[in-house]
Short mmCIF file of C-alpha atoms in Angstrom, two decimals:
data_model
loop_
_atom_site.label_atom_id
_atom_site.label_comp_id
_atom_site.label_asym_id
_atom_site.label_seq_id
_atom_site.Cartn_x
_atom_site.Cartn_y
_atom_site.Cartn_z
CA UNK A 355 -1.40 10.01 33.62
CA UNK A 356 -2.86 7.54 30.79
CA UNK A 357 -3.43 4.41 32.25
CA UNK A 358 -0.92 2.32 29.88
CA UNK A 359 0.40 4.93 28.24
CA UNK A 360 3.55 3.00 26.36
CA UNK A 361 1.22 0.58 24.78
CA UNK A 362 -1.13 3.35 23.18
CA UNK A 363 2.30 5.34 22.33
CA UNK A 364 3.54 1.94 20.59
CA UNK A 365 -0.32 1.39 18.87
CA UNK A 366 -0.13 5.21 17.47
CA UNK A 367 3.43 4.42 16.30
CA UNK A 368 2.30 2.08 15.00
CA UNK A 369 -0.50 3.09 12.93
CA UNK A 370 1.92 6.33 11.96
CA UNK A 371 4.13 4.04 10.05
CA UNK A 372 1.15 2.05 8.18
CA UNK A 373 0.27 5.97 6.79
CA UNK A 374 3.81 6.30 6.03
CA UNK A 375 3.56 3.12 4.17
CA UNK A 376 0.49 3.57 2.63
CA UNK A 377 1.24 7.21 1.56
CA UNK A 378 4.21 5.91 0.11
CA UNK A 379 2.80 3.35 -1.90
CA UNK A 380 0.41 5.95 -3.40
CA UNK A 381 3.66 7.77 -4.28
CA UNK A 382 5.25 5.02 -6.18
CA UNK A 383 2.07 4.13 -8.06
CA UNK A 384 1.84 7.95 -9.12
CA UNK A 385 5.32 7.65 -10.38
CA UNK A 386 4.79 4.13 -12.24
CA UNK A 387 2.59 5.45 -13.87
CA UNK A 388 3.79 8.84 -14.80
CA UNK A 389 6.75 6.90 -16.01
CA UNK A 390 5.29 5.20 -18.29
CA UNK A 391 3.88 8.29 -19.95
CA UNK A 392 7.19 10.00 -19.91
CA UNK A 393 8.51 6.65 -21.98
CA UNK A 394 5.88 6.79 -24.33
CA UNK A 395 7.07 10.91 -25.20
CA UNK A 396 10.34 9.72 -25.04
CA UNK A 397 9.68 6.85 -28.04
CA UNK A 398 7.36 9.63 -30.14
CA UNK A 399 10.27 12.04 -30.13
CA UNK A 400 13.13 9.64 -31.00
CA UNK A 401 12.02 7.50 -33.04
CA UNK A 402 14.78 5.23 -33.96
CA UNK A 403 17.01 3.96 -31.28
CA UNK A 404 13.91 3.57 -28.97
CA UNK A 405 13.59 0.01 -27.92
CA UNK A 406 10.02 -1.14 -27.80
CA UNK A 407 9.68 -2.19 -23.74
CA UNK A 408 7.25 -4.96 -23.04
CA UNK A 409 4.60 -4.58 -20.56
CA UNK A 410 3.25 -1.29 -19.24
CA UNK A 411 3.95 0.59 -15.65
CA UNK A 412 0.48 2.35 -15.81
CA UNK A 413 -2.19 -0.04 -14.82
CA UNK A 414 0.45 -1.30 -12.48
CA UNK A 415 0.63 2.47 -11.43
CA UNK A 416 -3.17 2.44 -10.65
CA UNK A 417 -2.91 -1.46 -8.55
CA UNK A 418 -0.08 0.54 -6.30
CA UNK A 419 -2.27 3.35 -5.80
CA UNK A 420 -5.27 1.25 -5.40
CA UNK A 421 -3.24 -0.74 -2.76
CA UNK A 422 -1.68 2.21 -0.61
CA UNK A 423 -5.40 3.45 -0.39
CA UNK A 424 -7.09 -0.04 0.63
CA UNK A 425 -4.28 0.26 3.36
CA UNK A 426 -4.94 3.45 4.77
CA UNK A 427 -8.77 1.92 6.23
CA UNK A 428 -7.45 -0.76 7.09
CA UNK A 429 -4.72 0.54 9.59
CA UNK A 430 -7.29 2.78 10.57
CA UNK A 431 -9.41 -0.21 11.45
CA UNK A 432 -6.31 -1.86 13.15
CA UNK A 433 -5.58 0.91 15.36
CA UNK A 434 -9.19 1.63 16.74
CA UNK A 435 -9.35 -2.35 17.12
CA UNK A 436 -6.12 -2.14 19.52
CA UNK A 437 -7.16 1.09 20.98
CA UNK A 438 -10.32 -0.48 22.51
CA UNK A 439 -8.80 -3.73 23.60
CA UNK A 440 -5.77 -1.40 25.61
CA UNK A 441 -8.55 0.05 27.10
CA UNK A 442 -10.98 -3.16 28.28
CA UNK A 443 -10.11 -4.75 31.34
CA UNK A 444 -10.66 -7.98 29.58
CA UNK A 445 -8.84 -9.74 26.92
CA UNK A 446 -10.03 -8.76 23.72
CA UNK A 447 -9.28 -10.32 19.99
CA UNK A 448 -7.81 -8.00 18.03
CA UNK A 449 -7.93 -9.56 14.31
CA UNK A 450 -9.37 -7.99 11.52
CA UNK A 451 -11.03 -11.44 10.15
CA UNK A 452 -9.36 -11.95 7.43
CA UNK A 453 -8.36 -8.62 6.12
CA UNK A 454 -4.78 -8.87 6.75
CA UNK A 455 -4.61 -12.39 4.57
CA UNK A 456 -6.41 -10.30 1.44
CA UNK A 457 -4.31 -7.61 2.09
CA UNK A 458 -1.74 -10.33 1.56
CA UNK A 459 -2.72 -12.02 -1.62
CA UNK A 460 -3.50 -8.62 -3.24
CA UNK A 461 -0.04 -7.28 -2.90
CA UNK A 462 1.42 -10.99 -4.21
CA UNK A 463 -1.00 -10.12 -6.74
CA UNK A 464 0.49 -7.01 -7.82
CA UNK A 465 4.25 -8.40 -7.42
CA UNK A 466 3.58 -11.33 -9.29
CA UNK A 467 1.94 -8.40 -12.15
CA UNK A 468 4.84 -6.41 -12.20
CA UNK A 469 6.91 -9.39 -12.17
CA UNK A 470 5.27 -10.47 -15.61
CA UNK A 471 5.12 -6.89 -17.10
CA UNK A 472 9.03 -6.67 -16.63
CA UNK A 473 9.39 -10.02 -18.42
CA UNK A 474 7.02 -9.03 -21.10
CA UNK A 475 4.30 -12.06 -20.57
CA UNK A 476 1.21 -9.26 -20.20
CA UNK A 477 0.18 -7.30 -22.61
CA UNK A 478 0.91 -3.53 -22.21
#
């Protein structure tokens, strides 16, 4: 038997659902930004009783993406981090100096973006 096996079972949980969450956010930037070329061959078809939307989902696409994939390291990180302090027999810090607080301020970066796009402040 693993020596405490419900903590690693929680830690690979654990670092399941940050892929899950990561893959996911890949997902949704791949369809913000296919979106916004399906709106732009929407508009060229009809011509006139397109509104003209402001902002643009692509490069907001591509910050999603861009996000999902800085994630997927740094779970990665995480969870070898946790896995080696389970296993010490001393107390071990487990932070990732700093990362998490970037991690953080880049995705308040991209809601604050798509915040702006959808009120039509930033240029598409």
């Amino acid at each position: 038997m693993i020596s405490r096996y419900t903590d690693h079972a929680a830690n690979e949980r654990t670092f399941l659902a940050w892929v899950r969450t990561a893959l996911a956010m890949v997902a949704i930037g791949c369809m913000l930004a296919k979106f916004n070329i399906f709106l732009r061959l929407i508009s060229s078809e009809h011509h006139e009783a397109m509104p003209t939307l402001p902002g643009s989902s692509a490069w907001i696409g591509v910050l999603t993406i861009c996000a999902g994939l800085m994630l997927l390291p740094a779970s990665w990180w995480r969870f070898r981090k946790v896995k080696e302090a389970l296993s010490a027999e001393e107390p071990r810090e487990i932070t990732l100096n700093g990362l998490e607080g970037l991690f953080c301020l880049f995705l308040s970066l991209l809601v604050a973006a798509i915040l702006l796009s959808l009120l039509g402040v930033l240029p598409s």
